[in-house]
Amino acid sequence: MPVPEMLEFFVDPGRCIGCQACIQACSECDTHKGQSMIQLDYVDRARSTQTLPVICMHCDSPTCAEVCPADAIKRTEDGVVQTARKPRCIACNNCVLACPFGVPKMSTRMNLMMKCDMCYDRTSIGLKPMCASVCPSQALAFGTRAELAKLRPGSKPVNTFQFGRQTIRTKVNVMVPMGVRREIVDVTAAMYEPTIGRDILDDAFFEEALFEEASLGVREP
Amino acid sequence: MSHTTTDAPVPVGTRSVPPDGASPRKQPRWRRDFPIDWQEDDYVSRRDLIKYVVLTSGAFVVGQLCVVYKSLFARRATAFEASAVASVNELAVGGAKTFAYPPGSTPRLLVRTGARAFVAYDQQCTHLQCPVIPVVEQGKLHCPCHNGWFDLRTGDAIAGPPQRRLPRVLVEVRADTVYATGVEDAAT
């Protein structure tokens, strides 16, 4: 049974309070084999309490599946990208490296890539995913668009992302402030902007690029 | 492998969109053969099923015909020639020696069971090809690998894992020499 079409997932990082309830709940889902597939990112831990729950965005054109050499990652008819199929997964980690959102996780214990499958056993019968059912601030919300519009008059859902030249449309929506004009979230645009407070570069490619630019006289190092 | 497709824009969550965004029809063959969507991955077209069934059954039929051909026509063309393998006095009663018959065969075992009585069998156990050892006082041949036993008089398997009897080499005593004259088929 597919996930009902009118029910959608909405992530609102601004509402996340970092309580980790979603992480605990995720591991209790029947399809997750006791493994939690949500990770909580700290945006700038030294200066801010802001956290950010990362769940699978369920892309229209899943990069994880595109790079899978074993044809193991499949998308169901309702657009939910499932955990790699056990008989096929060769634990090569391609999907882990390729996913622009950093979602797939390699379970070395099982030699299997496991990822958020939107609690398929629950959502396919109309229930909320575990994380959305426990999230106290509803940073992870599951419901209809109309419900969300009523609850969050100040924000709107966006589901198109830009990673360099790759445009990604996703099944899961991210809530952005209503005033934002752009319909596309350019994720990598701010990648090389210096961070606030601590300016430590650990990107060898970027350092190389800077060095080249300096040697060509384009920019001072 | 894929379903009938149209060029209409694909709504979100119905079919995965290839990275180039082109219609599914314009995608390369490999993409149609390894679709990302579960439904299309599981989908088997009628033509593919028929192809699979026909080719598989065809392979079985060819295999059976090979077996029939082998059993009907692939018998040994030339008769065995008698060849001397030992002199009577060479072996004491109860003694044994190995020989090859016809030349180049697997080792055969010649056993002297009486004054002018000799038997010969293939030395390889019919279970897993270990060499068998004659136990003349018990009238048996023993394979020590898995404790298999054969009858020394007939070569029949009498105990242990072997199911088939040992191939028998026909021997004949002429004057003071033992001649091998033929090999009985292993299959009973």
JSON list of C-alpha atoms in Angstrom, two decimals, chain A residues 2-180:
[
{"chain": "A", "resi": 2, "resn": "PRO", "atom": "CA", "xyz": [1.50, 3.34, -0.97]},
{"chain": "A", "resi": 3, "resn": "VAL", "atom": "CA", "xyz": [1.88, 6.32, 1.33]},
{"chain": "A", "resi": 4, "resn": "PRO", "atom": "CA", "xyz": [-1.26, 8.45, 0.94]},
{"chain": "A", "resi": 5, "resn": "GLU", "atom": "CA", "xyz": [-0.57, 11.22, -1.57]},
{"chain": "A", "resi": 6, "resn": "MET", "atom": "CA", "xyz": [-1.93, 14.09, 0.50]},
{"chain": "A", "resi": 7, "resn": "LEU", "atom": "CA", "xyz": [0.32, 13.29, 3.47]},
{"chain": "A", "resi": 8, "resn": "GLU", "atom": "CA", "xyz": [3.70, 14.94, 3.20]},
{"chain": "A", "resi": 9, "resn": "PHE", "atom": "CA", "xyz": [6.79, 15.35, 5.31]},
{"chain": "A", "resi": 10, "resn": "PHE", "atom": "CA", "xyz": [7.86, 18.83, 6.38]},
{"chain": "A", "resi": 11, "resn": "VAL", "atom": "CA", "xyz": [11.20, 19.59, 8.00]},
{"chain": "A", "resi": 12, "resn": "ASP", "atom": "CA", "xyz": [11.51, 22.88, 9.82]},
{"chain": "A", "resi": 13, "resn": "PRO", "atom": "CA", "xyz": [15.09, 23.15, 11.10]},
{"chain": "A", "resi": 14, "resn": "GLY", "atom": "CA", "xyz": [14.29, 26.46, 12.79]},
{"chain": "A", "resi": 15, "resn": "ARG", "atom": "CA", "xyz": [11.98, 24.69, 15.22]},
{"chain": "A", "resi": 16, "resn": "CYS", "atom": "CA", "xyz": [14.44, 21.95, 16.18]},
{"chain": "A", "resi": 17, "resn": "ILE", "atom": "CA", "xyz": [15.36, 22.06, 19.87]},
{"chain": "A", "resi": 18, "resn": "GLY", "atom": "CA", "xyz": [17.91, 19.26, 19.76]},
{"chain": "A", "resi": 19, "resn": "CYS", "atom": "CA", "xyz": [16.06, 16.98, 22.20]},
{"chain": "A", "resi": 20, "resn": "GLN", "atom": "CA", "xyz": [17.03, 13.84, 20.25]},
{"chain": "A", "resi": 21, "resn": "ALA", "atom": "CA", "xyz": [13.58, 12.31, 20.71]},
{"chain": "A", "resi": 22, "resn": "CYS", "atom": "CA", "xyz": [13.49, 11.59, 16.96]},
{"chain": "A", "resi": 23, "resn": "ILE", "atom": "CA", "xyz": [16.76, 9.66, 17.18]},
{"chain": "A", "resi": 24, "resn": "GLN", "atom": "CA", "xyz": [15.39, 7.44, 19.92]},
{"chain": "A", "resi": 25, "resn": "ALA", "atom": "CA", "xyz": [12.05, 6.97, 18.20]},
{"chain": "A", "resi": 26, "resn": "CYS", "atom": "CA", "xyz": [13.68, 6.15, 14.88]},
{"chain": "A", "resi": 27, "resn": "SER", "atom": "CA", "xyz": [15.48, 3.15, 16.28]},
{"chain": "A", "resi": 28, "resn": "GLU", "atom": "CA", "xyz": [12.16, 1.78, 17.51]},
{"chain": "A", "resi": 29, "resn": "CYS", "atom": "CA", "xyz": [10.62, 1.63, 14.07]},
{"chain": "A", "resi": 30, "resn": "ASP", "atom": "CA", "xyz": [9.97, -1.95, 12.98]},
{"chain": "A", "resi": 31, "resn": "THR", "atom": "CA", "xyz": [11.72, -1.61, 9.63]},
{"chain": "A", "resi": 32, "resn": "HIS", "atom": "CA", "xyz": [14.91, -0.13, 11.09]},
{"chain": "A", "resi": 33, "resn": "LYS", "atom": "CA", "xyz": [16.27, -3.22, 12.85]},
{"chain": "A", "resi": 34, "resn": "GLY", "atom": "CA", "xyz": [16.97, -1.28, 16.02]},
{"chain": "A", "resi": 35, "resn": "GLN", "atom": "CA", "xyz": [19.13, 1.20, 14.19]},
{"chain": "A", "resi": 36, "resn": "SER", "atom": "CA", "xyz": [18.50, 4.93, 14.29]},
{"chain": "A", "resi": 37, "resn": "MET", "atom": "CA", "xyz": [18.79, 6.57, 10.91]},
{"chain": "A", "resi": 38, "resn": "ILE", "atom": "CA", "xyz": [18.31, 10.17, 11.91]},
{"chain": "A", "resi": 39, "resn": "GLN", "atom": "CA", "xyz": [21.29, 12.31, 12.69]},
{"chain": "A", "resi": 40, "resn": "LEU", "atom": "CA", "xyz": [21.24, 15.57, 14.49]},
{"chain": "A", "resi": 41, "resn": "ASP", "atom": "CA", "xyz": [23.60, 18.14, 13.04]},
{"chain": "A", "resi": 42, "resn": "TYR", "atom": "CA", "xyz": [24.96, 20.97, 15.16]},
{"chain": "A", "resi": 43, "resn": "VAL", "atom": "CA", "xyz": [25.25, 24.04, 13.00]},
{"chain": "A", "resi": 44, "resn": "ASP", "atom": "CA", "xyz": [27.89, 25.92, 14.99]},
{"chain": "A", "resi": 45, "resn": "ARG", "atom": "CA", "xyz": [28.16, 24.21, 18.28]},
{"chain": "A", "resi": 46, "resn": "ALA", "atom": "CA", "xyz": [30.56, 26.65, 19.95]},
{"chain": "A", "resi": 47, "resn": "ARG", "atom": "CA", "xyz": [28.31, 29.65, 19.43]},
{"chain": "A", "resi": 48, "resn": "SER", "atom": "CA", "xyz": [24.79, 28.39, 18.92]},
{"chain": "A", "resi": 49, "resn": "THR", "atom": "CA", "xyz": [22.33, 25.82, 20.21]},
{"chain": "A", "resi": 50, "resn": "GLN", "atom": "CA", "xyz": [20.87, 25.46, 16.76]},
{"chain": "A", "resi": 51, "resn": "THR", "atom": "CA", "xyz": [20.46, 21.86, 15.69]},
{"chain": "A", "resi": 52, "resn": "LEU", "atom": "CA", "xyz": [19.18, 20.35, 12.52]},
{"chain": "A", "resi": 53, "resn": "PRO", "atom": "CA", "xyz": [17.58, 16.92, 12.08]},
{"chain": "A", "resi": 54, "resn": "VAL", "atom": "CA", "xyz": [18.68, 15.14, 8.93]},
{"chain": "A", "resi": 55, "resn": "ILE", "atom": "CA", "xyz": [16.25, 12.70, 7.39]},
{"chain": "A", "resi": 56, "resn": "CYS", "atom": "CA", "xyz": [16.14, 11.30, 3.87]},
{"chain": "A", "resi": 57, "resn": "MET", "atom": "CA", "xyz": [14.70, 13.84, 1.46]},
{"chain": "A", "resi": 58, "resn": "HIS", "atom": "CA", "xyz": [13.50, 11.11, -0.93]},
{"chain": "A", "resi": 59, "resn": "CYS", "atom": "CA", "xyz": [14.72, 12.68, -4.15]},
{"chain": "A", "resi": 60, "resn": "ASP", "atom": "CA", "xyz": [12.90, 12.50, -7.43]},
{"chain": "A", "resi": 61, "resn": "SER", "atom": "CA", "xyz": [16.11, 11.34, -9.02]},
{"chain": "A", "resi": 62, "resn": "PRO", "atom": "CA", "xyz": [17.89, 9.65, -6.12]},
{"chain": "A", "resi": 63, "resn": "THR", "atom": "CA", "xyz": [21.63, 10.13, -6.47]},
{"chain": "A", "resi": 64, "resn": "CYS", "atom": "CA", "xyz": [22.24, 7.19, -4.13]},
{"chain": "A", "resi": 65, "resn": "ALA", "atom": "CA", "xyz": [20.36, 4.90, -6.51]},
{"chain": "A", "resi": 66, "resn": "GLU", "atom": "CA", "xyz": [21.99, 6.45, -9.56]},
{"chain": "A", "resi": 67, "resn": "VAL", "atom": "CA", "xyz": [25.47, 5.60, -8.29]},
{"chain": "A", "resi": 68, "resn": "CYS", "atom": "CA", "xyz": [24.61, 2.15, -6.94]},
{"chain": "A", "resi": 69, "resn": "PRO", "atom": "CA", "xyz": [26.62, -0.40, -8.94]},
{"chain": "A", "resi": 70, "resn": "ALA", "atom": "CA", "xyz": [24.58, -3.31, -7.59]},
{"chain": "A", "resi": 71, "resn": "ASP", "atom": "CA", "xyz": [21.13, -1.96, -8.49]},
{"chain": "A", "resi": 72, "resn": "ALA", "atom": "CA", "xyz": [20.21, -2.32, -4.83]},
{"chain": "A", "resi": 73, "resn": "ILE", "atom": "CA", "xyz": [18.53, 0.99, -3.99]},
{"chain": "A", "resi": 74, "resn": "LYS", "atom": "CA", "xyz": [14.95, 1.17, -5.11]},
{"chain": "A", "resi": 75, "resn": "ARG", "atom": "CA", "xyz": [12.20, 3.73, -4.96]},
{"chain": "A", "resi": 76, "resn": "THR", "atom": "CA", "xyz": [8.64, 2.63, -4.31]},
{"chain": "A", "resi": 77, "resn": "GLU", "atom": "CA", "xyz": [5.75, 3.91, -6.40]},
{"chain": "A", "resi": 78, "resn": "ASP", "atom": "CA", "xyz": [4.96, 6.65, -3.88]},
{"chain": "A", "resi": 79, "resn": "GLY", "atom": "CA", "xyz": [8.47, 8.09, -4.19]},
{"chain": "A", "resi": 80, "resn": "VAL", "atom": "CA", "xyz": [9.99, 6.69, -1.00]},
{"chain": "A", "resi": 81, "resn": "VAL", "atom": "CA", "xyz": [13.60, 5.62, -1.48]},
{"chain": "A", "resi": 82, "resn": "GLN", "atom": "CA", "xyz": [14.11, 2.44, 0.50]},
{"chain": "A", "resi": 83, "resn": "THR", "atom": "CA", "xyz": [17.07, 0.99, 2.36]},
{"chain": "A", "resi": 84, "resn": "ALA", "atom": "CA", "xyz": [19.30, -1.03, 0.02]},
{"chain": "A", "resi": 85, "resn": "ARG", "atom": "CA", "xyz": [17.95, -4.46, -0.78]},
{"chain": "A", "resi": 86, "resn": "LYS", "atom": "CA", "xyz": [19.89, -6.92, 1.31]},
{"chain": "A", "resi": 87, "resn": "PRO", "atom": "CA", "xyz": [20.50, -9.59, -1.35]},
{"chain": "A", "resi": 88, "resn": "ARG", "atom": "CA", "xyz": [21.98, -6.99, -3.68]},
{"chain": "A", "resi": 89, "resn": "CYS", "atom": "CA", "xyz": [23.87, -4.51, -1.50]},
{"chain": "A", "resi": 90, "resn": "ILE", "atom": "CA", "xyz": [27.62, -5.03, -1.71]},
{"chain": "A", "resi": 91, "resn": "ALA", "atom": "CA", "xyz": [28.44, -2.47, 1.00]},
{"chain": "A", "resi": 92, "resn": "CYS", "atom": "CA", "xyz": [30.55, -0.41, -1.39]},
{"chain": "A", "resi": 93, "resn": "ASN", "atom": "CA", "xyz": [29.69, 2.93, 0.24]},
{"chain": "A", "resi": 94, "resn": "ASN", "atom": "CA", "xyz": [29.07, 4.68, -3.11]},
{"chain": "A", "resi": 95, "resn": "CYS", "atom": "CA", "xyz": [25.68, 5.92, -1.95]},
{"chain": "A", "resi": 96, "resn": "VAL", "atom": "CA", "xyz": [27.09, 7.15, 1.34]},
{"chain": "A", "resi": 97, "resn": "LEU", "atom": "CA", "xyz": [29.61, 9.29, -0.51]},
{"chain": "A", "resi": 98, "resn": "ALA", "atom": "CA", "xyz": [27.28, 10.42, -3.26]},
{"chain": "A", "resi": 99, "resn": "CYS", "atom": "CA", "xyz": [24.18, 11.55, -1.36]},
{"chain": "A", "resi": 100, "resn": "PRO", "atom": "CA", "xyz": [24.12, 15.36, -1.41]},
{"chain": "A", "resi": 101, "resn": "PHE", "atom": "CA", "xyz": [22.28, 15.43, 1.90]},
{"chain": "A", "resi": 102, "resn": "GLY", "atom": "CA", "xyz": [24.55, 12.89, 3.63]},
{"chain": "A", "resi": 103, "resn": "VAL", "atom": "CA", "xyz": [21.74, 10.53, 4.52]},
{"chain": "A", "resi": 104, "resn": "PRO", "atom": "CA", "xyz": [22.72, 6.89, 3.78]},
{"chain": "A", "resi": 105, "resn": "LYS", "atom": "CA", "xyz": [24.65, 5.14, 6.50]},
{"chain": "A", "resi": 106, "resn": "MET", "atom": "CA", "xyz": [26.67, 1.98, 6.10]},
{"chain": "A", "resi": 107, "resn": "SER", "atom": "CA", "xyz": [25.85, -0.63, 8.68]},
{"chain": "A", "resi": 108, "resn": "THR", "atom": "CA", "xyz": [29.13, -2.52, 8.78]},
{"chain": "A", "resi": 109, "resn": "ARG", "atom": "CA", "xyz": [27.60, -5.03, 11.17]},
{"chain": "A", "resi": 110, "resn": "MET", "atom": "CA", "xyz": [25.15, -6.11, 8.50]},
{"chain": "A", "resi": 111, "resn": "ASN", "atom": "CA", "xyz": [27.15, -5.06, 5.41]},
{"chain": "A", "resi": 112, "resn": "LEU", "atom": "CA", "xyz": [24.11, -3.15, 4.35]},
{"chain": "A", "resi": 113, "resn": "MET", "atom": "CA", "xyz": [23.38, 0.47, 3.56]},
{"chain": "A", "resi": 114, "resn": "MET", "atom": "CA", "xyz": [20.54, 1.59, 5.76]},
{"chain": "A", "resi": 115, "resn": "LYS", "atom": "CA", "xyz": [18.73, 4.85, 5.37]},
{"chain": "A", "resi": 116, "resn": "CYS", "atom": "CA", "xyz": [15.58, 6.62, 6.44]},
{"chain": "A", "resi": 117, "resn": "ASP", "atom": "CA", "xyz": [12.68, 4.96, 4.65]},
{"chain": "A", "resi": 118, "resn": "MET", "atom": "CA", "xyz": [10.09, 7.31, 6.10]},
{"chain": "A", "resi": 119, "resn": "CYS", "atom": "CA", "xyz": [9.03, 4.43, 8.40]},
{"chain": "A", "resi": 120, "resn": "TYR", "atom": "CA", "xyz": [7.47, 2.68, 5.46]},
{"chain": "A", "resi": 121, "resn": "ASP", "atom": "CA", "xyz": [5.59, 0.19, 7.60]},
{"chain": "A", "resi": 122, "resn": "ARG", "atom": "CA", "xyz": [3.82, 3.09, 9.31]},
{"chain": "A", "resi": 123, "resn": "THR", "atom": "CA", "xyz": [3.39, 5.69, 6.58]},
{"chain": "A", "resi": 124, "resn": "SER", "atom": "CA", "xyz": [2.08, 3.14, 4.10]},
{"chain": "A", "resi": 125, "resn": "ILE", "atom": "CA", "xyz": [-0.90, 2.56, 6.36]},
{"chain": "A", "resi": 126, "resn": "GLY", "atom": "CA", "xyz": [-1.49, 6.24, 7.00]},
{"chain": "A", "resi": 127, "resn": "LEU", "atom": "CA", "xyz": [0.40, 6.57, 10.30]},
{"chain": "A", "resi": 128, "resn": "LYS", "atom": "CA", "xyz": [3.03, 9.22, 10.97]},
{"chain": "A", "resi": 129, "resn": "PRO", "atom": "CA", "xyz": [6.72, 8.26, 10.86]},
{"chain": "A", "resi": 130, "resn": "MET", "atom": "CA", "xyz": [8.17, 7.62, 14.30]},
{"chain": "A", "resi": 131, "resn": "CYS", "atom": "CA", "xyz": [10.22, 10.84, 14.37]},
{"chain": "A", "resi": 132, "resn": "ALA", "atom": "CA", "xyz": [7.30, 13.06, 13.36]},
{"chain": "A", "resi": 133, "resn": "SER", "atom": "CA", "xyz": [5.04, 11.39, 15.91]},
{"chain": "A", "resi": 134, "resn": "VAL", "atom": "CA", "xyz": [7.40, 12.20, 18.81]},
{"chain": "A", "resi": 135, "resn": "CYS", "atom": "CA", "xyz": [8.89, 15.56, 17.79]},
{"chain": "A", "resi": 136, "resn": "PRO", "atom": "CA", "xyz": [7.73, 17.95, 20.54]},
{"chain": "A", "resi": 137, "resn": "SER", "atom": "CA", "xyz": [8.30, 21.12, 18.53]},
{"chain": "A", "resi": 138, "resn": "GLN", "atom": "CA", "xyz": [7.12, 19.57, 15.26]},
{"chain": "A", "resi": 139, "resn": "ALA", "atom": "CA", "xyz": [10.35, 20.43, 13.51]},
{"chain": "A", "resi": 140, "resn": "LEU", "atom": "CA", "xyz": [9.62, 17.11, 11.84]},
{"chain": "A", "resi": 141, "resn": "ALA", "atom": "CA", "xyz": [5.98, 17.27, 10.82]},
{"chain": "A", "resi": 142, "resn": "PHE", "atom": "CA", "xyz": [3.92, 14.86, 8.79]},
{"chain": "A", "resi": 143, "resn": "GLY", "atom": "CA", "xyz": [0.54, 15.89, 7.48]},
{"chain": "A", "resi": 144, "resn": "THR", "atom": "CA", "xyz": [-1.31, 17.61, 4.71]},
{"chain": "A", "resi": 145, "resn": "ARG", "atom": "CA", "xyz": [-0.26, 20.88, 3.13]},
{"chain": "A", "resi": 146, "resn": "ALA", "atom": "CA", "xyz": [-3.45, 22.56, 4.35]},
{"chain": "A", "resi": 147, "resn": "GLU", "atom": "CA", "xyz": [-2.76, 21.55, 7.96]},
{"chain": "A", "resi": 148, "resn": "LEU", "atom": "CA", "xyz": [0.74, 22.95, 7.74]},
{"chain": "A", "resi": 149, "resn": "ALA", "atom": "CA", "xyz": [-0.40, 26.19, 6.14]},
{"chain": "A", "resi": 150, "resn": "LYS", "atom": "CA", "xyz": [-2.79, 26.69, 9.05]},
{"chain": "A", "resi": 151, "resn": "LEU", "atom": "CA", "xyz": [-0.18, 25.82, 11.69]},
{"chain": "A", "resi": 152, "resn": "ARG", "atom": "CA", "xyz": [2.72, 27.80, 10.14]},
{"chain": "A", "resi": 153, "resn": "PRO", "atom": "CA", "xyz": [1.34, 30.91, 8.51]},
{"chain": "A", "resi": 154, "resn": "GLY", "atom": "CA", "xyz": [4.82, 32.45, 8.49]},
{"chain": "A", "resi": 155, "resn": "SER", "atom": "CA", "xyz": [6.60, 29.84, 6.40]},
{"chain": "A", "resi": 156, "resn": "LYS", "atom": "CA", "xyz": [6.20, 27.92, 3.20]},
{"chain": "A", "resi": 157, "resn": "PRO", "atom": "CA", "xyz": [7.42, 24.54, 2.00]},
{"chain": "A", "resi": 158, "resn": "VAL", "atom": "CA", "xyz": [10.21, 24.30, -0.57]},
{"chain": "A", "resi": 159, "resn": "ASN", "atom": "CA", "xyz": [11.34, 21.07, -2.18]},
{"chain": "A", "resi": 160, "resn": "THR", "atom": "CA", "xyz": [13.86, 22.10, -4.82]},
{"chain": "A", "resi": 161, "resn": "PHE", "atom": "CA", "xyz": [17.55, 22.23, -4.02]},
{"chain": "A", "resi": 162, "resn": "GLN", "atom": "CA", "xyz": [20.61, 23.25, -5.96]},
{"chain": "A", "resi": 163, "resn": "PHE", "atom": "CA", "xyz": [23.95, 21.51, -5.46]},
{"chain": "A", "resi": 164, "resn": "GLY", "atom": "CA", "xyz": [26.37, 23.11, -7.88]},
{"chain": "A", "resi": 165, "resn": "ARG", "atom": "CA", "xyz": [24.90, 22.21, -11.25]},
{"chain": "A", "resi": 166, "resn": "GLN", "atom": "CA", "xyz": [22.63, 19.48, -9.91]},
{"chain": "A", "resi": 167, "resn": "THR", "atom": "CA", "xyz": [19.02, 20.46, -9.25]},
{"chain": "A", "resi": 168, "resn": "ILE", "atom": "CA", "xyz": [17.17, 18.13, -6.94]},
{"chain": "A", "resi": 169, "resn": "ARG", "atom": "CA", "xyz": [13.47, 17.88, -6.35]},
{"chain": "A", "resi": 170, "resn": "THR", "atom": "CA", "xyz": [12.46, 15.99, -3.26]},
{"chain": "A", "resi": 171, "resn": "LYS", "atom": "CA", "xyz": [9.39, 14.37, -1.77]},
{"chain": "A", "resi": 172, "resn": "VAL", "atom": "CA", "xyz": [10.20, 15.85, 1.64]},
{"chain": "A", "resi": 173, "resn": "ASN", "atom": "CA", "xyz": [9.72, 19.61, 2.06]},
{"chain": "A", "resi": 174, "resn": "VAL", "atom": "CA", "xyz": [11.82, 22.08, 3.99]},
{"chain": "A", "resi": 175, "resn": "MET", "atom": "CA", "xyz": [10.02, 25.03, 5.58]},
{"chain": "A", "resi": 176, "resn": "VAL", "atom": "CA", "xyz": [11.47, 28.44, 4.71]},
{"chain": "A", "resi": 177, "resn": "PRO", "atom": "CA", "xyz": [10.27, 31.89, 5.82]},
{"chain": "A", "resi": 178, "resn": "MET", "atom": "CA", "xyz": [7.37, 33.19, 3.76]},
{"chain": "A", "resi": 179, "resn": "GLY", "atom": "CA", "xyz": [9.38, 36.25, 2.67]},
{"chain": "A", "resi": 180, "resn": "VAL", "atom": "CA", "xyz": [11.95, 34.18, 0.79]}
]
